[in-house]
Tab-separated table of C-alpha atoms in Angstrom:
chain	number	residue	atom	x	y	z
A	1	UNK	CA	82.679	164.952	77.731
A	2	UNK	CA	85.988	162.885	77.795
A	3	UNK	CA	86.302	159.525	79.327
A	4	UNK	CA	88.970	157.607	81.502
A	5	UNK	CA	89.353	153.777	81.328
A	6	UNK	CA	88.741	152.535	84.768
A	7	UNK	CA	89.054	149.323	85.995
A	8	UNK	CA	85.417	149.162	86.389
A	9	UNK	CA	85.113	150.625	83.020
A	10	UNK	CA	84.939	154.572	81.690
A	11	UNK	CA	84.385	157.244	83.897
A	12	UNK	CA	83.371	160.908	82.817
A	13	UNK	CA	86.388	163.080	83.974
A	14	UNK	CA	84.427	165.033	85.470
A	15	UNK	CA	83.818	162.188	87.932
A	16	UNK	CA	87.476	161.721	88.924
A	17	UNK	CA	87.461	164.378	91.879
A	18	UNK	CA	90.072	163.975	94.196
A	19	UNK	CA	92.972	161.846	92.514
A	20	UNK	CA	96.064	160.533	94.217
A	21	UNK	CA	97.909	160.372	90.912
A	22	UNK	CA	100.658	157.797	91.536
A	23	UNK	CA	100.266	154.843	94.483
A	24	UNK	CA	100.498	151.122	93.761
A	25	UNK	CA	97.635	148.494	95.291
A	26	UNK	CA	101.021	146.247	95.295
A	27	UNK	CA	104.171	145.923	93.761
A	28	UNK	CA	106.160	142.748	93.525
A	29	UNK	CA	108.103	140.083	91.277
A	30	UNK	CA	105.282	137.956	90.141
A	31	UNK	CA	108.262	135.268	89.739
A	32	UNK	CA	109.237	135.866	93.162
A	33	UNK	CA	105.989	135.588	94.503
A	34	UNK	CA	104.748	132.637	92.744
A	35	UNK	CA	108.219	130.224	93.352
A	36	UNK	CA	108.697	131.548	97.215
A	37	UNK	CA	105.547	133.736	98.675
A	38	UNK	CA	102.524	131.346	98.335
A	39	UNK	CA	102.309	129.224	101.383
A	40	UNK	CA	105.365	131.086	103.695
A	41	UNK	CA	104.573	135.046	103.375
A	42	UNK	CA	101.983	135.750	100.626
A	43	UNK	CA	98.603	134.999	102.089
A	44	UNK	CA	96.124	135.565	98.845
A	45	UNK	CA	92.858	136.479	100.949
A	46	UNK	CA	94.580	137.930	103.158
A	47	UNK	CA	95.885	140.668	101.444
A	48	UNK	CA	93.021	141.185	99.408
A	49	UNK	CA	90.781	141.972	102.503
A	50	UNK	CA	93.686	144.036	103.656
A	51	UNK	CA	93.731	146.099	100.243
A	52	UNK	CA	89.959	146.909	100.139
A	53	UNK	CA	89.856	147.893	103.992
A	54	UNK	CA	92.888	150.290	103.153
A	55	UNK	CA	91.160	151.655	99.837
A	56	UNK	CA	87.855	152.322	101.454
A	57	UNK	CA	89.237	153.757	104.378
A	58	UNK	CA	91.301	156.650	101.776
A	59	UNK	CA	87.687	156.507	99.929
A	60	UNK	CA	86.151	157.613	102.868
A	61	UNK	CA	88.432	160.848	103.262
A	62	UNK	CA	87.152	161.930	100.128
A	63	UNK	CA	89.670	160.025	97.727
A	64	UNK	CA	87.674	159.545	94.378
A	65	UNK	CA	90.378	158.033	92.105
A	66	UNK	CA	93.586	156.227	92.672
A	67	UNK	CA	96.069	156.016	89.837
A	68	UNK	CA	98.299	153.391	90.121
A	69	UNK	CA	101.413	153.131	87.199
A	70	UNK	CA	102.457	148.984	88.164
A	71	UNK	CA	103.433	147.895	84.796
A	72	UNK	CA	105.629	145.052	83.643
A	73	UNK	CA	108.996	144.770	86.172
A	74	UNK	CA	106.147	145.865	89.276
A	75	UNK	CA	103.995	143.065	89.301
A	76	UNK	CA	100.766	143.860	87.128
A	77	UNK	CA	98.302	141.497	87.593
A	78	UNK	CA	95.034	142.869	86.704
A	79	UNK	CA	92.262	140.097	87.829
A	80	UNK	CA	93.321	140.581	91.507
A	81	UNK	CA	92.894	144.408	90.621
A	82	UNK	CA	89.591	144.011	89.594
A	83	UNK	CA	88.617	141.464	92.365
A	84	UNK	CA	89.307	144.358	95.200
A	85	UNK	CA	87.664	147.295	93.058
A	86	UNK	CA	84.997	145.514	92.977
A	87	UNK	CA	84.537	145.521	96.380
A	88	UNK	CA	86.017	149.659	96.950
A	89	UNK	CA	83.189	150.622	94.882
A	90	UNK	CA	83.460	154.122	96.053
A	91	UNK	CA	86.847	154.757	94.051
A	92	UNK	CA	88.088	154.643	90.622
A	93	UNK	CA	91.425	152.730	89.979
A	94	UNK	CA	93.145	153.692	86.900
A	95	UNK	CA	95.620	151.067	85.729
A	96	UNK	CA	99.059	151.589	83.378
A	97	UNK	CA	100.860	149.934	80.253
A	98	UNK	CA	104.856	150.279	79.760
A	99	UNK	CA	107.700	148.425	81.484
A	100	UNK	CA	109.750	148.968	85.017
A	101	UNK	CA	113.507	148.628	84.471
A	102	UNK	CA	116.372	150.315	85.566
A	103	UNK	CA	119.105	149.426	82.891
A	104	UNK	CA	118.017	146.647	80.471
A	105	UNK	CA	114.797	146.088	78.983
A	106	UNK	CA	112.968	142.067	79.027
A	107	UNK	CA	114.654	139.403	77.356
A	108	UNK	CA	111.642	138.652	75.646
A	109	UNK	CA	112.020	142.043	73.301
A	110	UNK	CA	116.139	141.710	73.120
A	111	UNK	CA	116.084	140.052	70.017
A	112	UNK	CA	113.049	141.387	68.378
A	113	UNK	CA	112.251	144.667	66.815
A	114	UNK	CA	114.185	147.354	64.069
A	115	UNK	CA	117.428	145.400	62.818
A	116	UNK	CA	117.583	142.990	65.689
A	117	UNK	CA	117.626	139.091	64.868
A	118	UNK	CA	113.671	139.155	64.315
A	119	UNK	CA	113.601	142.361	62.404
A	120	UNK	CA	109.742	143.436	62.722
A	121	UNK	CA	108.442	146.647	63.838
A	122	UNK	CA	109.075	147.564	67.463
A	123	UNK	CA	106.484	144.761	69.138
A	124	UNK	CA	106.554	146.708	72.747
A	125	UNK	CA	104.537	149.557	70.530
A	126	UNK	CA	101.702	146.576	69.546
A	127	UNK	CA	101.892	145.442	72.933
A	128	UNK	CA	101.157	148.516	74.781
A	129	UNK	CA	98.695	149.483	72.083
A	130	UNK	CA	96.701	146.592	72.405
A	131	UNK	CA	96.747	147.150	76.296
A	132	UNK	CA	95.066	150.348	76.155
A	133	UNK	CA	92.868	150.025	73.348
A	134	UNK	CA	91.795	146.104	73.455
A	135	UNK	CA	92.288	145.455	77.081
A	136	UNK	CA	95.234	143.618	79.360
A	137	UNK	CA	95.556	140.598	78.703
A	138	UNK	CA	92.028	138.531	78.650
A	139	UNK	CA	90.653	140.883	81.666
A	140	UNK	CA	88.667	143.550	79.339
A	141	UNK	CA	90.374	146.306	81.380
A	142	UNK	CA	92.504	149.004	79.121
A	143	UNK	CA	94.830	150.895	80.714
A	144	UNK	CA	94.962	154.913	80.570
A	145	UNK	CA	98.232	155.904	80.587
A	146	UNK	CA	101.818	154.681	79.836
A	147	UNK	CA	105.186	154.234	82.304
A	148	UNK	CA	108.255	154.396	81.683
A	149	UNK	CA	111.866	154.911	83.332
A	150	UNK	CA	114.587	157.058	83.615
A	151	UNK	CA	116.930	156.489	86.722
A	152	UNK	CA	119.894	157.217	88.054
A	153	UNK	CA	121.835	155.404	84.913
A	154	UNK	CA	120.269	157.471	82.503
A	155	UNK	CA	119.487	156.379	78.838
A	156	UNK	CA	121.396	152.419	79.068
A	157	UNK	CA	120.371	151.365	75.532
A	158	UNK	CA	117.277	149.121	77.083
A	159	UNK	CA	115.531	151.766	78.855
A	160	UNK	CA	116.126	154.109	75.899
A	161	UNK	CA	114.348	151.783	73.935
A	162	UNK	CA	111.452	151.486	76.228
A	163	UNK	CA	111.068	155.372	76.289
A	164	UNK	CA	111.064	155.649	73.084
A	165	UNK	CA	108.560	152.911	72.396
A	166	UNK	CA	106.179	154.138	74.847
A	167	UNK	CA	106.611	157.944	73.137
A	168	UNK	CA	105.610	156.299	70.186
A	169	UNK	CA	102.450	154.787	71.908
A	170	UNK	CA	101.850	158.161	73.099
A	171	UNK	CA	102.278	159.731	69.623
A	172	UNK	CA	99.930	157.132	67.837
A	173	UNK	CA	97.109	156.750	70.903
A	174	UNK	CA	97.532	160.341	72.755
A	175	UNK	CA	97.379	157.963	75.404
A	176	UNK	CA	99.240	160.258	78.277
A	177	UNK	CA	102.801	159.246	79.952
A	178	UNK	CA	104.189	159.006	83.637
A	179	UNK	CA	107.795	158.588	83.818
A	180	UNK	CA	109.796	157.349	87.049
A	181	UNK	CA	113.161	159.690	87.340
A	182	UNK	CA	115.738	160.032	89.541
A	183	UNK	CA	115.728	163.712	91.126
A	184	UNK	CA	119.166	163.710	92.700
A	185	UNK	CA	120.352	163.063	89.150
A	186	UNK	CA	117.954	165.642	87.707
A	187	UNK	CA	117.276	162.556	84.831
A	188	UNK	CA	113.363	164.201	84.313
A	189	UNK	CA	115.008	166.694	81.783
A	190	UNK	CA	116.909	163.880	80.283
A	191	UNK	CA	113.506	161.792	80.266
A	192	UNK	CA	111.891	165.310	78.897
A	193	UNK	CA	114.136	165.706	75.899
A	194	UNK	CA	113.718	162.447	74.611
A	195	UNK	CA	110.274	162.805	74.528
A	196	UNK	CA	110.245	166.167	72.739
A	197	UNK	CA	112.095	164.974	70.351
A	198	UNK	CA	109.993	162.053	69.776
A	199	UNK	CA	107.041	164.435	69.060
A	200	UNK	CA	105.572	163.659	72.536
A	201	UNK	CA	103.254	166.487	74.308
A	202	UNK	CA	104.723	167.578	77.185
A	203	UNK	CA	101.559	168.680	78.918
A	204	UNK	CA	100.321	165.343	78.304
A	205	UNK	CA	103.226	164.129	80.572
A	206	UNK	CA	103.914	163.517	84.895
A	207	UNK	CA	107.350	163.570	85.647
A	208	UNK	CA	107.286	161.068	88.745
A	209	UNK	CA	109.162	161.727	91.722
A	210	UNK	CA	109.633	165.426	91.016
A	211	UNK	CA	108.931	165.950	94.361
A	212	UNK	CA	112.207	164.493	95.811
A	213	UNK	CA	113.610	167.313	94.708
A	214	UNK	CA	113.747	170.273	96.719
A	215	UNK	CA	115.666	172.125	93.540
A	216	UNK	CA	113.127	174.886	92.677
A	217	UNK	CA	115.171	175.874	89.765
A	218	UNK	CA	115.271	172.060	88.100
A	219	UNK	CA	111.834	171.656	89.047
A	220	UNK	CA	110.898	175.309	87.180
A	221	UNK	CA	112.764	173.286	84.091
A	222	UNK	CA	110.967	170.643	84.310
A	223	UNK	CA	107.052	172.425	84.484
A	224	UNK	CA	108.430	175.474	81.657
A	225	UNK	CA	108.424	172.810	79.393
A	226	UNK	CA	104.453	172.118	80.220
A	227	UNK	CA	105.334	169.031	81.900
A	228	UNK	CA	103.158	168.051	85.662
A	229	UNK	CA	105.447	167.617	88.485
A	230	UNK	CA	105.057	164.211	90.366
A	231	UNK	CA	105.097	165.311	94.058
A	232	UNK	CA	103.998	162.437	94.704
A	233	UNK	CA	106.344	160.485	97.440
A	234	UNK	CA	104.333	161.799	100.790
A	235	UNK	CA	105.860	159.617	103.779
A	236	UNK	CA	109.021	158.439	101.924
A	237	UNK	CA	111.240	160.988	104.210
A	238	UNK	CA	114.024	159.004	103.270
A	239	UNK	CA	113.911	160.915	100.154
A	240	UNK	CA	112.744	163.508	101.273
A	241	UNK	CA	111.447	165.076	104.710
A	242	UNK	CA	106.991	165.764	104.140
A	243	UNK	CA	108.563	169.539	105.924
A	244	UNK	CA	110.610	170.282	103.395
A	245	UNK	CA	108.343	168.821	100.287
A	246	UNK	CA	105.613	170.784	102.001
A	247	UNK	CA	107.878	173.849	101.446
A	248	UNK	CA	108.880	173.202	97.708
A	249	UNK	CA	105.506	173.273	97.029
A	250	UNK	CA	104.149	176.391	98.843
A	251	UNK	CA	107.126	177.920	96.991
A	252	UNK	CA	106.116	176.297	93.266
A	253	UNK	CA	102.655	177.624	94.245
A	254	UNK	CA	103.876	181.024	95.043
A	255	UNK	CA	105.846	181.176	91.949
A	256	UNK	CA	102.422	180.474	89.906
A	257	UNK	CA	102.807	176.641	89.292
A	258	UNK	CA	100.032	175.235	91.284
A	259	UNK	CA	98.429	173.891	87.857
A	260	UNK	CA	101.486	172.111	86.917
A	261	UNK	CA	101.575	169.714	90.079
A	262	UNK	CA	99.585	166.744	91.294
A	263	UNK	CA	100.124	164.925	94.825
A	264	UNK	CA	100.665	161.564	95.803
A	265	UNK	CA	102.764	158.835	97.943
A	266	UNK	CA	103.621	155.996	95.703
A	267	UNK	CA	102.701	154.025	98.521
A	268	UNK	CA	101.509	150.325	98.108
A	269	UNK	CA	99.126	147.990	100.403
A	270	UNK	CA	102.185	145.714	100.124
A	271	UNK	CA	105.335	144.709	98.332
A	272	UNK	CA	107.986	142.050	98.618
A	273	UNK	CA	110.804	143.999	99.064
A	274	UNK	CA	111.284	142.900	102.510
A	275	UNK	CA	109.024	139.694	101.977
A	276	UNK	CA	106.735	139.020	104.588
A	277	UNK	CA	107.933	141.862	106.821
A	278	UNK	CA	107.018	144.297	105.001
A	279	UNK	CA	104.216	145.519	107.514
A	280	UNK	CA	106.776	145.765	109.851
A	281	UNK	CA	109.634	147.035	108.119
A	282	UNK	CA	107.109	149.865	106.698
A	283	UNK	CA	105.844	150.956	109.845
A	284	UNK	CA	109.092	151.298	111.563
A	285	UNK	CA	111.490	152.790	108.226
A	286	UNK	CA	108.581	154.757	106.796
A	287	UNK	CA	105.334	155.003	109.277
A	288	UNK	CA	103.674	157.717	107.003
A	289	UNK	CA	104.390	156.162	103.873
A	290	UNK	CA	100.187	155.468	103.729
A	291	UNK	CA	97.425	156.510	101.419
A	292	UNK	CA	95.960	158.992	104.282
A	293	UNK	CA	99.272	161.097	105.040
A	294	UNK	CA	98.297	163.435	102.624
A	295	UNK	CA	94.692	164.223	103.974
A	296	UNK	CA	95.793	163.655	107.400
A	297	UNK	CA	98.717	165.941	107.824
A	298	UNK	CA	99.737	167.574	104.165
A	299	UNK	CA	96.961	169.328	103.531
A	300	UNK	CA	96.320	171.368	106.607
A	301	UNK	CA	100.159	171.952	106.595
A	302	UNK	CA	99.814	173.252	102.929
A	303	UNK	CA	97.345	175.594	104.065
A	304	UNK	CA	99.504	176.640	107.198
A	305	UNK	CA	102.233	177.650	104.175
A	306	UNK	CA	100.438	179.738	102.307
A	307	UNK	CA	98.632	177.344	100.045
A	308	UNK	CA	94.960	178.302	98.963
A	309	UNK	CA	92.101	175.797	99.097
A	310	UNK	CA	91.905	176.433	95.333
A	311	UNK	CA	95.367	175.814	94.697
A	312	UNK	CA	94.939	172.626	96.193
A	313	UNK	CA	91.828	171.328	94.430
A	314	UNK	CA	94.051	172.232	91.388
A	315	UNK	CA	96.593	169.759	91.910
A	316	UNK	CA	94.074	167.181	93.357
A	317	UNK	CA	91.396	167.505	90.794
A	318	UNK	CA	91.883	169.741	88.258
A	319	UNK	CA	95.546	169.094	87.042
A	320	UNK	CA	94.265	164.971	87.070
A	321	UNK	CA	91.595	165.365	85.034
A	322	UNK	CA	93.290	167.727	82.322
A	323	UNK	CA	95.721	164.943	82.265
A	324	UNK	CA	93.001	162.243	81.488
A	325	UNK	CA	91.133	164.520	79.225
């Protein structure tokens, strides 16, 4: 039976059950929170305690695994990862490779790789490589999947670099892919084509943030190709109202795509967006943006649309695991 790298180690797949398949424990500028956040808003203990109450609070509404894509340009930092799953011993986290950025990639690949000033093979391929098969860092803990980004900018020559590199990964570990897109700019099927062409497997692949869209014609694109749909921004209503996502889905469902979506709120214990408010600024811009919304208030309201309890232990458990598998 196939396993999934955990940060407690491999898990049988068949021990995943329920999987929110894209939420962040935090997300942050490690540079930002190392020169200004230690000692005025970033409280280390703190926010560790507040992390595992959160996680075993979603554990205890029958949560099983947590997938959580912070990669370089988020704020990976595995050893406070593994500090707090420790301690949540109830769920499985599954940690990413790949880098976060918008328009250009690192500085510290610009001048190495294929023809650049240090002309070596592509060194984001060894690095991501090395991250799922040898561990992150000096931690021990390999990553499962790879993520990636394509916004509202499209393919700037950085990011298309850093798809492309993390296509490759995919190619030479089978390691599968979740990409970040931009839904009001429909950049999934710009993100998809790449990928195809780079000799990825689509089914092997989550198009994040699918679920902004409300588009069931783009979205149909998207899953013909045997891509998963990310609806996976529960609470964000900013995007995109939980009624109307609610109602994308029942219709994706009714249509026959149930096993071609997963669910999720790529919500976060905490980020530094709005520094040490962000408690505050969360619970008054986006009060349901929390790991529970979905077993709270989605599910039953699924159900109330026409969704069938099987149809949604597809997307919770079934579509995860193929993915891991």
């Amino acid at each position: 039976m196939p396993t999934v790298n955990t940060v407690r180690g491999p898990v049988d797949v068949d021990d995943l059950g329920q999987t929110l398949m894209h939420e962040h424990i935090f997300f942050m500028a490690t540079e930002h929170l190392d020169n200004y956040g230690r000692g005025a808003w970033w409280d280390e203990e703190f926010r560790v305690a507040d992390a595992v109450a959160k996680l075993n609070a979603v554990a205890a509404k029958g949560v099983r695994t947590l997938v959580d894509p912070t990669v370089w340009g988020l704020g990976r930092y595995i050893p406070r990862i593994q500090r707090i799953a420790e301690q949540v011993p109830g769920l499985n986290i599954i940690v990413a490779t790949g880098i976060y950025a918008f328009e250009e990639l690192p500085h510290q690949y610009e001048h190495r790789g294929p023809g650049l000033l240090m002309d070596i093979p592509e060194p984001m391929i060894d690095d991501f490589v090395r991250d799922l098969t040898d561990g992150i860092a000096d931690t021990g803990v390999r990553a499962a999947f790879l993520k990636c980004v394509v916004e509202q900018k499209g393919l700037t020559p950085g990011v298309e670099r850093i798809c492309r590199a993390v296509a490759q990964t995919h190619v030479r570990t089978g390691a599968p892919i979740t990409v970040h897109t931009n839904s009001f700019t429909q950049s999934g099927l710009i993100a998809l084509d790449l990928f195809a062409k780079e000799g990825v497997d689509l089914t092997k692949v989550v198009v994040g943030h699918a679920g902004d869209s409300n588009d069931l014609d783009y979205l149909m694109r998207l899953a013909d190709t045997g891509a998963t749909l990310g609806m996976d921004r529960f609470g964000l209503d900013v995007f995109n109202p939980t009624a109307q996502r609610v109602a994308t889905i029942a219709a994706l469902c009714d249509r026959g795509y149930a096993d071609r979506m997963v669910l999720s709120h790529d919500a976060a214990c905490f980020a530094d967006y709005f520094g040490g408010a962000w408690d505050e600024a969360r619970g008054t811009l986006a009060p349901n943006w929390r790991y529970d919304h979905i077993h709270d208030d989605v599910l039953a309201a699924l159900l109330d649309s026409g969704v069938t309890d099987d149809q949604i232990e597809q997307m919770l458990v079934f579509n995860p695991k193929r993915y891991f598998s």
